[in-house]
Amino acid sequence: MTENEEIIEMTQEYGAKNYDPLKVVISEAEGVWVKDVDGNKYMDMLSAYSAVSHGHCHPEVVKVLKEQADRVTLTSRAFMNDQLGSFYKKVSDITGKDKVLPMNSGTEAVETAIKAARRWGYFEKGVPEGEAKIIVCENNFHGRSTTVISFSTREKYRKGYGPFTPGFEVVPFGDIEALEESIDENTVGFLMEPMQGEGGIVVPPTGYLTEAKELCEKKDVLFIADEIQTGLGRTGKMFACDWEDVDPDIYILGKALSAGVYPVSAIAADKEVMDVFDPGSHGSTFGGNPLGVAAAKRAIEVIEEEDFVENSLEMGRYMRKQLKKIDSPLIEDVRGRGLFIGVELKEKARPYSEALMEKGVLVKDTKGTVLRFAPPLIITKDQIDWALERVRKVLKEE
Ligand SMILES: Cc1ncc(COP(=O)(O)O)c(C=O)c1O
């Protein structure tokens, strides 16, 4: 048995079966490249579902992480630490929001936004206790906690996990009339992805974000943008909401916030919303720990210094254009924004992600038939060409 096979066997024997990864065992990574235990090189075109937007092991972020690890890693929020205030300030600067609440995973940040919206509804809007409603979109993905899957529309994520959390209503993504009809006097928030990721890379119809935000403002409902995957340059703007100059009431951030070196997530909102939290009402032992937030601060600076947003926009345009030129009977659609691209196939995409892996390109299928391309935002044109050559071969079955 090779080392590769041994690791696969051990991982499968001792691990729960909640994932079905491609059979590539990564042991090293740098920039857009990863290496498996046998020394084979692959280009990472998934970037850990957009968490490694900076490329693997970005030297500036890793340096800060190492230095911070030697100083202090965890204080809990029982005490203060010298890194958190300046992290808040950085997130406040990029979002334009007054205040920030740090968590770890994306799901926790979504839960935090739900709590914020409900409290705001009860304390500020005057919704009767226990009656708050949050509107979400069909085909959403906001994480895996019991509350969050309560409003998922995918059976796979919900099966066998009930009873579910009440207080959510689902409307079709992109349908402004349905949103308007759904809003009632107890509606506290509209939680949405400004571009759906796990749902198959779905760009909303032009004007939808603007109209939804206007409607929320008119009806006194919080517009909550889950930018965990779309934020921080992924779609060719700092935030996907920027495509329509929409300023959400709550931003939810995660993934690339710490360049993929440590789990850091957060929500950002103005005082009117964030001040609903008082001591003891919410928290997390690791949320806001100095190791994570020191890395995240540097990660945000790197996004600005290295102009990820512009590169994502330009390289994304180029890549989509080239993908559209591939003349293959397999391709149904090519769509996306920035370096967040979906190639919808006429059949199951998994065999094609396996074939691409054989050729040295790592992507993952999503929603069954969609190949999702979300390379690190540092990717160059030459590197995209290298990948496209292989994509062409696989999709044209050469
Ligand atoms: C839009 C969105 N929200 C929330 C999450 C959940 O984040 P995490 O897996 O870090 O809990 C994801 C993860 O893919 C996501 O894409």
GROMACS .gro file of C-alpha atoms and ligand atoms in nm:
model
  414
    1MET     CA    1   0.000   0.000   0.000
    2THR     CA    2   0.133   0.347  -0.083
    3GLU     CA    3   0.142   0.619   0.184
    4ASN     CA    4  -0.141   0.788  -0.003
    5GLU     CA    5  -0.359   0.476   0.014
    6GLU     CA    6  -0.276   0.416   0.380
    7ILE     CA    7  -0.385   0.768   0.477
    8ILE     CA    8  -0.707   0.739   0.277
    9GLU     CA    9  -0.787   0.407   0.445
   10MET     CA   10  -0.720   0.538   0.798
   11THR     CA   11  -0.919   0.856   0.736
   12GLN     CA   12  -1.214   0.657   0.610
   13GLU     CA   13  -1.195   0.394   0.885
   14TYR     CA   14  -1.188   0.634   1.181
   15GLY     CA   15  -1.378   0.933   1.046
   16ALA     CA   16  -1.751   0.998   1.028
   17LYS     CA   17  -1.881   0.975   0.675
   18ASN     CA   18  -2.020   1.327   0.652
   19TYR     CA   19  -1.791   1.416   0.361
   20ASP     CA   20  -1.704   1.245   0.034
   21PRO     CA   21  -1.376   1.414  -0.065
   22LEU     CA   22  -1.185   1.368  -0.387
   23LYS     CA   23  -0.912   1.113  -0.323
   24VAL     CA   24  -0.621   1.355  -0.313
   25VAL     CA   25  -0.418   1.370   0.008
   26ILE     CA   26  -0.271   1.716   0.039
   27SER     CA   27   0.035   1.757   0.255
   28GLU     CA   28   0.183   2.089   0.142
   29ALA     CA   29   0.059   2.405  -0.021
   30GLU     CA   30   0.182   2.743  -0.141
   31GLY     CA   31  -0.009   3.009  -0.333
   32VAL     CA   32  -0.239   2.849  -0.589
   33TRP     CA   33  -0.056   2.516  -0.572
   34VAL     CA   34  -0.094   2.215  -0.345
   35LYS     CA   35   0.111   1.895  -0.331
   36ASP     CA   36  -0.004   1.547  -0.237
   37VAL     CA   37   0.195   1.302  -0.025
   38ASP     CA   38   0.346   1.145  -0.338
   39GLY     CA   39   0.475   1.484  -0.450
   40ASN     CA   40   0.217   1.538  -0.729
   41LYS     CA   41   0.131   1.904  -0.785
   42TYR     CA   42  -0.222   2.038  -0.836
   43MET     CA   43  -0.371   2.381  -0.888
   44ASP     CA   44  -0.632   2.456  -0.623
   45MET     CA   45  -0.932   2.602  -0.797
   46LEU     CA   46  -1.164   2.565  -0.498
   47SER     CA   47  -0.962   2.756  -0.233
   48ALA     CA   48  -1.137   2.574   0.053
   49TYR     CA   49  -1.473   2.711  -0.060
   50SER     CA   50  -1.323   3.062  -0.094
   51ALA     CA   51  -1.152   3.062   0.247
   52VAL     CA   52  -0.805   3.053   0.090
   53SER     CA   53  -0.857   3.360  -0.128
   54HIS     CA   54  -0.508   3.482  -0.035
   55GLY     CA   55  -0.353   3.163  -0.174
   56HIS     CA   56  -0.225   2.895   0.058
   57CYS     CA   57   0.000   2.996   0.346
   58HIS     CA   58   0.021   3.363   0.254
   59PRO     CA   59   0.365   3.456   0.397
   60GLU     CA   60   0.252   3.786   0.552
   61VAL     CA   61  -0.041   3.628   0.734
   62VAL     CA   62   0.154   3.319   0.840
   63LYS     CA   63   0.429   3.542   0.977
   64VAL     CA   64   0.182   3.730   1.197
   65LEU     CA   65   0.020   3.403   1.305
   66LYS     CA   66   0.357   3.258   1.411
   67GLU     CA   67   0.461   3.572   1.597
   68GLN     CA   68   0.127   3.592   1.772
   69ALA     CA   69   0.144   3.220   1.861
   70ASP     CA   70   0.464   3.292   2.052
   71ARG     CA   71   0.305   3.581   2.242
   72VAL     CA   72  -0.050   3.488   2.345
   73THR     CA   73  -0.310   3.271   2.170
   74LEU     CA   74  -0.619   3.270   2.387
   75THR     CA   75  -0.747   3.486   2.669
   76SER     CA   76  -1.119   3.413   2.641
   77ARG     CA   77  -1.344   3.715   2.660
   78ALA     CA   78  -1.325   3.711   3.040
   79PHE     CA   79  -1.022   3.939   2.985
   80MET     CA   80  -0.934   4.180   2.710
   81ASN     CA   81  -0.653   4.127   2.461
   82ASP     CA   82  -0.436   4.374   2.274
   83GLN     CA   83  -0.540   4.257   1.924
   84LEU     CA   84  -0.919   4.269   1.930
   85GLY     CA   85  -0.981   4.645   1.925
   86SER     CA   86  -0.773   4.702   1.613
   87PHE     CA   87  -0.940   4.401   1.444
   88TYR     CA   88  -1.280   4.560   1.513
   89LYS     CA   89  -1.155   4.886   1.367
   90LYS     CA   90  -1.034   4.711   1.047
   91VAL     CA   91  -1.365   4.531   0.993
   92SER     CA   92  -1.553   4.852   1.071
   93ASP     CA   93  -1.340   5.039   0.814
   94ILE     CA   94  -1.408   4.796   0.529
   95THR     CA   95  -1.779   4.750   0.603
   96GLY     CA   96  -1.856   5.107   0.711
   97LYS     CA   97  -2.040   4.969   1.014
   98ASP     CA   98  -2.006   5.099   1.370
   99LYS     CA   99  -1.950   4.772   1.550
  100VAL     CA  100  -1.828   4.416   1.513
  101LEU     CA  101  -1.896   4.087   1.693
  102PRO     CA  102  -1.641   3.810   1.635
  103MET     CA  103  -1.709   3.437   1.615
  104ASN     CA  104  -1.523   3.141   1.464
  105SER     CA  105  -1.712   2.953   1.195
  106GLY     CA  106  -1.942   3.102   0.937
  107THR     CA  107  -2.240   2.915   1.080
  108GLU     CA  108  -2.183   3.077   1.420
  109ALA     CA  109  -2.176   3.419   1.259
  110VAL     CA  110  -2.509   3.343   1.086
  111GLU     CA  111  -2.653   3.234   1.422
  112THR     CA  112  -2.524   3.560   1.568
  113ALA     CA  113  -2.697   3.762   1.296
  114ILE     CA  114  -3.023   3.575   1.361
  115LYS     CA  115  -2.996   3.651   1.733
  116ALA     CA  116  -2.919   4.017   1.660
  117ALA     CA  117  -3.217   4.048   1.426
  118ARG     CA  118  -3.456   3.880   1.669
  119ARG     CA  119  -3.347   4.096   1.964
  120TRP     CA  120  -3.364   4.407   1.746
  121GLY     CA  121  -3.718   4.303   1.650
  122TYR     CA  122  -3.826   4.260   2.011
  123PHE     CA  123  -3.635   4.549   2.168
  124GLU     CA  124  -3.650   4.811   1.892
  125LYS     CA  125  -3.929   4.727   1.649
  126GLY     CA  126  -4.175   4.614   1.915
  127VAL     CA  127  -4.249   4.267   1.778
  128PRO     CA  128  -4.430   4.054   2.042
  129GLU     CA  129  -4.188   3.813   2.218
  130GLY     CA  130  -4.160   3.480   2.037
  131GLU     CA  131  -4.324   3.606   1.715
  132ALA     CA  132  -4.023   3.729   1.515
  133LYS     CA  133  -4.001   3.614   1.155
  134ILE     CA  134  -3.693   3.606   0.934
  135ILE     CA  135  -3.735   3.567   0.558
  136VAL     CA  136  -3.478   3.356   0.371
  137CYS     CA  137  -3.435   3.244   0.010
  138GLU     CA  138  -3.501   2.915  -0.158
  139ASN     CA  139  -3.182   2.728  -0.243
  140ASN     CA  140  -2.997   2.907   0.040
  141PHE     CA  141  -2.686   2.789   0.217
  142HIS     CA  142  -2.601   2.948   0.550
  143GLY     CA  143  -2.437   2.660   0.739
  144ARG     CA  144  -2.515   2.342   0.924
  145SER     CA  145  -2.637   2.414   1.277
  146THR     CA  146  -2.982   2.287   1.374
  147THR     CA  147  -3.135   2.634   1.347
  148VAL     CA  148  -2.968   2.712   1.017
  149ILE     CA  149  -3.073   2.386   0.850
  150SER     CA  150  -3.426   2.453   0.979
  151PHE     CA  151  -3.466   2.695   0.690
  152SER     CA  152  -3.264   2.506   0.431
  153THR     CA  153  -3.463   2.394   0.127
  154ARG     CA  154  -3.237   2.097   0.058
  155GLU     CA  155  -3.364   1.770   0.197
  156LYS     CA  156  -3.008   1.631   0.216
  157TYR     CA  157  -2.916   1.889   0.482
  158ARG     CA  158  -3.234   1.840   0.690
  159LYS     CA  159  -3.318   1.471   0.676
  160GLY     CA  160  -3.339   1.316   1.020
  161TYR     CA  161  -3.247   1.633   1.212
  162GLY     CA  162  -3.587   1.762   1.322
  163PRO     CA  163  -3.755   1.908   1.518
  164PHE     CA  164  -3.659   2.234   1.355
  165THR     CA  165  -3.642   2.594   1.475
  166PRO     CA  166  -3.952   2.794   1.382
  167GLY     CA  167  -3.959   3.159   1.277
  168PHE     CA  168  -3.839   3.142   0.916
  169GLU     CA  169  -4.022   3.179   0.587
  170VAL     CA  170  -3.878   3.090   0.248
  171VAL     CA  171  -3.923   3.294  -0.071
  172PRO     CA  172  -3.776   3.230  -0.417
  173PHE     CA  173  -3.433   3.391  -0.468
  174GLY     CA  174  -3.461   3.691  -0.700
  175ASP     CA  175  -3.838   3.732  -0.666
  176ILE     CA  176  -3.909   4.077  -0.525
  177GLU     CA  177  -4.290   4.038  -0.527
  178ALA     CA  178  -4.264   3.721  -0.319
  179LEU     CA  179  -4.044   3.906  -0.071
  180GLU     CA  180  -4.292   4.192  -0.050
  181GLU     CA  181  -4.582   3.954   0.007
  182SER     CA  182  -4.396   3.766   0.275
  183ILE     CA  183  -4.309   4.070   0.487
  184ASP     CA  184  -4.554   4.126   0.773
  185GLU     CA  185  -4.549   4.332   1.091
  186ASN     CA  186  -4.346   4.065   1.274
  187THR     CA  187  -4.074   4.039   1.010
  188VAL     CA  188  -3.740   4.138   1.160
  189GLY     CA  189  -3.494   4.040   0.890
  190PHE     CA  190  -3.433   3.928   0.535
  191LEU     CA  191  -3.132   3.694   0.537
  192MET     CA  192  -2.977   3.627   0.198
  193GLU     CA  193  -2.662   3.553   0.001
  194PRO     CA  194  -2.607   3.839  -0.246
  195MET     CA  195  -2.492   3.567  -0.486
  196GLN     CA  196  -2.572   3.205  -0.404
  197GLY     CA  197  -2.268   2.981  -0.377
  198GLU     CA  198  -2.354   2.631  -0.261
  199GLY     CA  199  -2.685   2.673  -0.441
  200GLY     CA  200  -2.498   2.648  -0.771
  201ILE     CA  201  -2.333   2.991  -0.826
  202VAL     CA  202  -2.648   3.193  -0.886
  203VAL     CA  203  -2.625   3.565  -0.968
  204PRO     CA  204  -2.942   3.752  -0.867
  205PRO     CA  205  -3.136   3.941  -1.135
  206THR     CA  206  -3.012   4.299  -1.183
  207GLY     CA  207  -3.185   4.536  -0.945
  208TYR     CA  208  -3.289   4.266  -0.699
  209LEU     CA  209  -3.046   4.368  -0.425
  210THR     CA  210  -3.142   4.734  -0.455
  211GLU     CA  211  -3.514   4.665  -0.456
  212ALA     CA  212  -3.489   4.420  -0.167
  213LYS     CA  213  -3.292   4.671   0.038
  214GLU     CA  214  -3.541   4.949  -0.040
  215LEU     CA  215  -3.829   4.724   0.057
  216CYS     CA  216  -3.658   4.631   0.383
  217GLU     CA  217  -3.600   4.997   0.463
  218LYS     CA  218  -3.962   5.085   0.388
  219LYS     CA  219  -4.099   4.803   0.603
  220ASP     CA  220  -3.848   4.837   0.887
  221VAL     CA  221  -3.683   4.500   0.826
  222LEU     CA  222  -3.310   4.433   0.859
  223PHE     CA  223  -3.135   4.344   0.535
  224ILE     CA  224  -2.882   4.079   0.636
  225ALA     CA  225  -2.616   3.993   0.378
  226ASP     CA  226  -2.437   3.662   0.423
  227GLU     CA  227  -2.107   3.756   0.257
  228ILE     CA  228  -1.920   3.464   0.410
  229GLN     CA  229  -1.836   3.324   0.070
  230THR     CA  230  -1.895   3.623  -0.158
  231GLY     CA  231  -1.723   3.887   0.054
  232LEU     CA  232  -1.367   4.020   0.058
  233GLY     CA  233  -1.311   4.036  -0.315
  234ARG     CA  234  -1.443   3.699  -0.429
  235THR     CA  235  -1.697   3.843  -0.677
  236GLY     CA  236  -1.475   4.124  -0.809
  237LYS     CA  237  -1.599   4.382  -0.558
  238MET     CA  238  -1.508   4.404  -0.190
  239PHE     CA  239  -1.860   4.276  -0.115
  240ALA     CA  240  -2.112   4.124  -0.353
  241CYS     CA  241  -2.364   4.386  -0.230
  242ASP     CA  242  -2.134   4.650  -0.385
  243TRP     CA  243  -2.247   4.530  -0.729
  244GLU     CA  244  -2.558   4.737  -0.663
  245ASP     CA  245  -2.410   4.977  -0.406
  246VAL     CA  246  -2.631   4.824  -0.143
  247ASP     CA  247  -2.540   4.881   0.219
  248PRO     CA  248  -2.682   4.593   0.426
  249ASP     CA  249  -2.785   4.643   0.787
  250ILE     CA  250  -2.580   4.341   0.891
  251TYR     CA  251  -2.278   4.196   0.713
  252ILE     CA  252  -2.189   3.837   0.792
  253LEU     CA  253  -1.825   3.754   0.720
  254GLY     CA  254  -1.605   3.447   0.754
  255LYS     CA  255  -1.388   3.221   0.542
  256ALA     CA  256  -1.127   3.451   0.378
  257LEU     CA  257  -1.145   3.691   0.673
  258SER     CA  258  -0.834   3.520   0.812
  259ALA     CA  259  -0.682   3.401   0.483
  260GLY     CA  260  -0.769   3.042   0.567
  261VAL     CA  261  -0.506   3.011   0.837
  262TYR     CA  262  -0.745   3.012   1.133
  263PRO     CA  263  -1.126   3.015   1.169
  264VAL     CA  264  -1.243   3.372   1.220
  265SER     CA  265  -1.592   3.502   1.143
  266ALA     CA  266  -1.783   3.813   1.243
  267ILE     CA  267  -2.092   4.019   1.198
  268ALA     CA  268  -2.075   4.395   1.148
  269ALA     CA  269  -2.366   4.633   1.206
  270ASP     CA  270  -2.446   4.981   1.327
  271LYS     CA  271  -2.503   5.062   1.694
  272GLU     CA  272  -2.884   5.049   1.670
  273VAL     CA  273  -2.855   4.679   1.592
  274MET     CA  274  -2.539   4.574   1.775
  275ASP     CA  275  -2.633   4.742   2.101
  276VAL     CA  276  -2.906   4.481   2.153
  277PHE     CA  277  -2.634   4.257   2.294
  278ASP     CA  278  -2.549   4.299   2.661
  279PRO     CA  279  -2.296   4.108   2.874
  280GLY     CA  280  -2.379   3.738   2.892
  281SER     CA  281  -2.633   3.745   2.609
  282HIS     CA  282  -2.401   3.585   2.351
  283GLY     CA  283  -2.044   3.464   2.327
  284SER     CA  284  -1.781   3.209   2.235
  285THR     CA  285  -1.463   3.098   2.416
  286PHE     CA  286  -1.252   3.127   2.103
  287GLY     CA  287  -1.438   3.415   1.935
  288GLY     CA  288  -1.208   3.716   1.909
  289ASN     CA  289  -0.901   3.529   2.028
  290PRO     CA  290  -0.573   3.715   1.972
  291LEU     CA  291  -0.426   3.448   1.743
  292GLY     CA  292  -0.719   3.454   1.503
  293VAL     CA  293  -0.781   3.826   1.498
  294ALA     CA  294  -0.412   3.913   1.458
  295ALA     CA  295  -0.409   3.693   1.146
  296ALA     CA  296  -0.739   3.839   1.027
  297LYS     CA  297  -0.615   4.196   1.060
  298ARG     CA  298  -0.316   4.121   0.842
  299ALA     CA  299  -0.536   3.924   0.602
  300ILE     CA  300  -0.760   4.229   0.548
  301GLU     CA  301  -0.456   4.452   0.494
  302VAL     CA  302  -0.320   4.208   0.235
  303ILE     CA  303  -0.651   4.212   0.044
  304GLU     CA  304  -0.612   4.589   0.012
  305GLU     CA  305  -0.235   4.603  -0.043
  306GLU     CA  306  -0.234   4.337  -0.313
  307ASP     CA  307  -0.553   4.463  -0.478
  308PHE     CA  308  -0.734   4.130  -0.474
  309VAL     CA  309  -1.061   4.297  -0.573
  310GLU     CA  310  -0.926   4.426  -0.903
  311ASN     CA  311  -0.749   4.099  -0.983
  312SER     CA  312  -1.065   3.902  -0.907
  313LEU     CA  313  -1.266   4.127  -1.138
  314GLU     CA  314  -1.017   4.114  -1.427
  315MET     CA  315  -0.916   3.750  -1.401
  316GLY     CA  316  -1.276   3.650  -1.345
  317ARG     CA  317  -1.385   3.825  -1.665
  318TYR     CA  318  -1.104   3.662  -1.855
  319MET     CA  319  -1.172   3.316  -1.719
  320ARG     CA  320  -1.547   3.328  -1.784
  321LYS     CA  321  -1.485   3.452  -2.137
  322GLN     CA  322  -1.248   3.165  -2.207
  323LEU     CA  323  -1.480   2.910  -2.048
  324LYS     CA  324  -1.767   3.034  -2.265
  325LYS     CA  325  -1.553   2.974  -2.571
  326ILE     CA  326  -1.521   2.602  -2.494
  327ASP     CA  327  -1.730   2.429  -2.752
  328SER     CA  328  -1.853   2.124  -2.564
  329PRO     CA  329  -2.195   1.958  -2.580
  330LEU     CA  330  -2.161   1.899  -2.205
  331ILE     CA  331  -2.183   2.267  -2.107
  332GLU     CA  332  -2.525   2.409  -2.025
  333ASP     CA  333  -2.416   2.746  -1.885
  334VAL     CA  334  -2.119   2.948  -1.764
  335ARG     CA  335  -2.197   3.213  -1.503
  336GLY     CA  336  -2.057   3.407  -1.212
  337ARG     CA  337  -1.897   3.726  -1.098
  338GLY     CA  338  -1.529   3.784  -1.037
  339LEU     CA  339  -1.348   3.464  -0.955
  340PHE     CA  340  -1.668   3.295  -0.840
  341ILE     CA  341  -1.763   3.093  -1.144
  342GLY     CA  342  -1.999   2.806  -1.210
  343VAL     CA  343  -1.995   2.584  -1.515
  344GLU     CA  344  -2.327   2.405  -1.529
  345LEU     CA  345  -2.309   2.072  -1.707
  346LYS     CA  346  -2.589   1.873  -1.864
  347GLU     CA  347  -2.500   1.581  -1.641
  348LYS     CA  348  -2.349   1.503  -1.298
  349ALA     CA  349  -2.035   1.710  -1.246
  350ARG     CA  350  -1.856   1.479  -1.001
  351PRO     CA  351  -1.690   1.255  -1.266
  352TYR     CA  352  -1.555   1.569  -1.431
  353SER     CA  353  -1.407   1.703  -1.108
  354GLU     CA  354  -1.239   1.362  -1.071
  355ALA     CA  355  -1.109   1.378  -1.428
  356LEU     CA  356  -0.979   1.730  -1.366
  357MET     CA  357  -0.802   1.610  -1.053
  358GLU     CA  358  -0.625   1.346  -1.264
  359LYS     CA  359  -0.500   1.631  -1.482
  360GLY     CA  360  -0.386   1.840  -1.185
  361VAL     CA  361  -0.678   2.080  -1.137
  362LEU     CA  362  -0.877   2.066  -0.813
  363VAL     CA  363  -1.241   2.175  -0.829
  364LYS     CA  364  -1.554   2.050  -0.661
  365ASP     CA  365  -1.898   1.991  -0.796
  366THR     CA  366  -2.186   2.175  -0.633
  367LYS     CA  367  -2.561   2.123  -0.662
  368GLY     CA  368  -2.495   1.802  -0.856
  369THR     CA  369  -2.433   1.941  -1.203
  370VAL     CA  370  -2.223   2.253  -1.143
  371LEU     CA  371  -1.844   2.268  -1.150
  372ARG     CA  372  -1.746   2.551  -0.918
  373PHE     CA  373  -1.429   2.748  -0.996
  374ALA     CA  374  -1.314   2.972  -0.710
  375PRO     CA  375  -0.934   2.993  -0.735
  376PRO     CA  376  -0.724   3.203  -0.496
  377LEU     CA  377  -0.763   3.571  -0.583
  378ILE     CA  378  -0.388   3.599  -0.643
  379ILE     CA  379  -0.412   3.380  -0.954
  380THR     CA  380  -0.238   3.507  -1.269
  381LYS     CA  381  -0.347   3.488  -1.633
  382ASP     CA  382  -0.080   3.228  -1.710
  383GLN     CA  383  -0.202   3.010  -1.427
  384ILE     CA  384  -0.561   3.043  -1.549
  385ASP     CA  385  -0.446   2.942  -1.899
  386TRP     CA  386  -0.271   2.639  -1.751
  387ALA     CA  387  -0.595   2.530  -1.585
  388LEU     CA  388  -0.813   2.614  -1.887
  389GLU     CA  389  -0.603   2.391  -2.109
  390ARG     CA  390  -0.692   2.100  -1.879
  391VAL     CA  391  -1.056   2.202  -1.841
  392ARG     CA  392  -1.088   2.211  -2.219
  393LYS     CA  393  -0.942   1.861  -2.250
  394VAL     CA  394  -1.176   1.719  -1.987
  395LEU     CA  395  -1.494   1.890  -2.108
  396LYS     CA  396  -1.420   1.814  -2.471
  397GLU     CA  397  -1.318   1.462  -2.363
  398GLU     CA  398  -0.994   1.480  -2.563
  399LIG     C1  399  -2.286   3.171   0.233
  399LIG     C2  400  -2.237   3.081   0.342
  399LIG     N1  401  -2.282   3.098   0.467
  399LIG     C3  402  -2.239   3.021   0.569
  399LIG     C4  403  -2.148   2.919   0.550
  399LIG     C5  404  -2.104   2.834   0.665
  399LIG     O1  405  -1.974   2.860   0.700
  399LIG     P1  406  -1.890   2.755   0.789
  399LIG     O2  407  -1.875   2.631   0.706
  399LIG     O3  408  -1.761   2.824   0.817
  399LIG     O4  409  -1.969   2.731   0.912
  399LIG     C6  410  -2.099   2.897   0.419
  399LIG     C7  411  -2.004   2.788   0.393
  399LIG     O5  412  -1.987   2.741   0.284
  399LIG     C8  413  -2.145   2.979   0.313
  399LIG     O6  414  -2.103   2.962   0.189
   0.00000   0.00000   0.00000
